Amino acid sequence: MKKNLLLTLFVALISFAANAQTHKVVVQLNTSDTLVWHGALKNISNLQTALGPNTQIELVAHGSGIGILIDGKTTQKTKIAELAASGVLFKACENTIRERKIDRATILTQAGTVPSGVAEVVLKQEAGWAYLKY
């Protein structure tokens, strides 16, 4: 009887693990509106809570949205550090950095870069990532 119960629990656990879905979401940010920045990061936090630990999230900032990742301009430095520590990736567009002559030393340490913000979004979508735009 105990063996059957253990076997049933083991099979259920294996089935649950096999069915655990990994969610992937790319967030495009192209606005200097600090209220939108706050809302986007709040939504990212809510996604993590709702979808669980198998959620990969990448925020791509370009154009007017690049300010969210610039030390001294962002109003979201603490929240970005918190989300980055939980696994959220932050990417700054190298085209925007170059075109706006942004000093790379001012980009938050939690952020990486991508050659083209819009191309990064397209590549993620082609790879099956869900898409949110702000």
GROMACS .gro file of C-alpha atoms in nm, residues 11-127:
model
  117
   11VAL     CA    1   0.456   0.979  -1.100
   12ALA     CA    2   0.250   1.289  -1.017
   13LEU     CA    3   0.565   1.485  -0.934
   14ILE     CA    4   0.736   1.378  -1.258
   15SER     CA    5   0.424   1.469  -1.456
   16PHE     CA    6   0.403   1.811  -1.290
   17ALA     CA    7   0.770   1.883  -1.359
   18ALA     CA    8   0.740   1.774  -1.721
   19ASN     CA    9   0.440   2.002  -1.773
   20ALA     CA   10   0.594   2.307  -1.606
   21GLN     CA   11   0.589   2.566  -1.881
   22THR     CA   12   0.864   2.820  -1.925
   23HIS     CA   13   0.720   3.160  -2.005
   24LYS     CA   14   0.930   3.406  -2.204
   25VAL     CA   15   0.835   3.772  -2.231
   26VAL     CA   16   1.020   4.055  -2.407
   27VAL     CA   17   0.922   4.407  -2.302
   28GLN     CA   18   0.993   4.692  -2.543
   29LEU     CA   19   1.031   5.035  -2.380
   30ASN     CA   20   1.049   5.342  -2.601
   31THR     CA   21   0.913   5.630  -2.393
   32SER     CA   22   1.061   5.886  -2.157
   33ASP     CA   23   0.740   5.893  -1.950
   34THR     CA   24   0.848   5.800  -1.597
   35LEU     CA   25   0.494   5.694  -1.504
   36VAL     CA   26   0.507   5.441  -1.787
   37TRP     CA   27   0.848   5.322  -1.660
   38HIS     CA   28   0.696   5.263  -1.317
   39GLY     CA   29   0.397   5.080  -1.469
   40ALA     CA   30   0.614   4.861  -1.692
   41LEU     CA   31   0.829   4.749  -1.400
   42LYS     CA   32   0.520   4.690  -1.185
   43ASN     CA   33   0.377   4.471  -1.462
   44ILE     CA   34   0.704   4.279  -1.486
   45SER     CA   35   0.690   4.214  -1.112
   46ASN     CA   36   0.326   4.105  -1.143
   47LEU     CA   37   0.418   3.870  -1.429
   48GLN     CA   38   0.681   3.702  -1.214
   49THR     CA   39   0.427   3.653  -0.937
   50ALA     CA   40   0.150   3.525  -1.163
   51LEU     CA   41   0.356   3.303  -1.393
   52GLY     CA   42   0.604   3.173  -1.139
   53PRO     CA   43   0.973   3.097  -1.137
   54ASN     CA   44   0.985   2.953  -1.490
   55THR     CA   45   0.940   3.300  -1.635
   56GLN     CA   46   1.213   3.468  -1.840
   57ILE     CA   47   1.170   3.841  -1.888
   58GLU     CA   48   1.386   4.083  -2.085
   59LEU     CA   49   1.323   4.458  -2.099
   60VAL     CA   50   1.473   4.624  -2.407
   61ALA     CA   51   1.510   5.004  -2.382
   62HIS     CA   52   1.573   5.212  -2.693
   63GLY     CA   53   1.498   5.556  -2.828
   64SER     CA   54   1.325   5.772  -2.569
   65GLY     CA   55   1.309   5.478  -2.328
   66ILE     CA   56   1.687   5.455  -2.283
   67GLY     CA   57   1.669   5.692  -1.985
   68ILE     CA   58   1.530   5.417  -1.765
   69LEU     CA   59   1.874   5.252  -1.780
   70ILE     CA   60   2.086   5.566  -1.731
   71ASP     CA   61   2.214   5.640  -1.383
   72GLY     CA   62   2.117   5.995  -1.296
   73LYS     CA   63   1.813   5.992  -1.527
   74THR     CA   64   1.621   5.687  -1.414
   75THR     CA   65   1.356   5.708  -1.146
   76GLN     CA   66   1.356   5.329  -1.117
   77LYS     CA   67   1.710   5.241  -1.006
   78THR     CA   68   1.603   5.051  -0.692
   79LYS     CA   69   1.328   4.854  -0.869
   80ILE     CA   70   1.562   4.765  -1.157
   81ALA     CA   71   1.820   4.632  -0.911
   82GLU     CA   72   1.549   4.426  -0.738
   83LEU     CA   73   1.414   4.282  -1.064
   84ALA     CA   74   1.762   4.213  -1.201
   85ALA     CA   75   1.842   4.021  -0.882
   86SER     CA   76   1.532   3.808  -0.948
   87GLY     CA   77   1.649   3.722  -1.300
   88VAL     CA   78   1.496   3.993  -1.520
   89LEU     CA   79   1.733   4.100  -1.797
   90PHE     CA   80   1.768   4.466  -1.893
   91LYS     CA   81   1.914   4.559  -2.233
   92ALA     CA   82   2.008   4.900  -2.370
   93CYS     CA   83   2.015   4.961  -2.744
   94GLU     CA   84   2.368   5.030  -2.874
   95ASN     CA   85   2.224   5.227  -3.169
   96THR     CA   86   2.053   5.463  -2.926
   97ILE     CA   87   2.363   5.489  -2.706
   98ARG     CA   88   2.573   5.581  -3.009
   99GLU     CA   89   2.321   5.817  -3.172
  100ARG     CA   90   2.252   6.005  -2.848
  101LYS     CA   91   2.622   6.007  -2.753
  102ILE     CA   92   2.548   5.848  -2.416
  103ASP     CA   93   2.850   5.772  -2.199
  104ARG     CA   94   2.846   5.392  -2.153
  105ALA     CA   95   2.973   5.440  -1.797
  106THR     CA   96   2.633   5.593  -1.712
  107ILE     CA   97   2.438   5.278  -1.809
  108LEU     CA   98   2.322   5.093  -1.497
  109THR     CA   99   2.543   4.800  -1.405
  110GLN     CA  100   2.242   4.567  -1.415
  111ALA     CA  101   2.193   4.637  -1.786
  112GLY     CA  102   2.361   4.476  -2.080
  113THR     CA  103   2.345   4.600  -2.436
  114VAL     CA  104   2.216   4.475  -2.769
  115PRO     CA  105   2.325   4.604  -3.110
  116SER     CA  106   1.971   4.709  -3.204
  117GLY     CA  107   1.678   4.732  -2.965
  118VAL     CA  108   1.413   4.679  -3.230
  119ALA     CA  109   1.606   4.388  -3.383
  120GLU     CA  110   1.631   4.228  -3.037
  121VAL     CA  111   1.253   4.248  -3.001
  122VAL     CA  112   1.203   4.091  -3.345
  123LEU     CA  113   1.449   3.810  -3.269
  124LYS     CA  114   1.277   3.733  -2.940
  125GLN     CA  115   0.937   3.725  -3.108
  126GLU     CA  116   1.069   3.494  -3.380
  127ALA     CA  117   1.197   3.267  -3.102
   0.00000   0.00000   0.00000
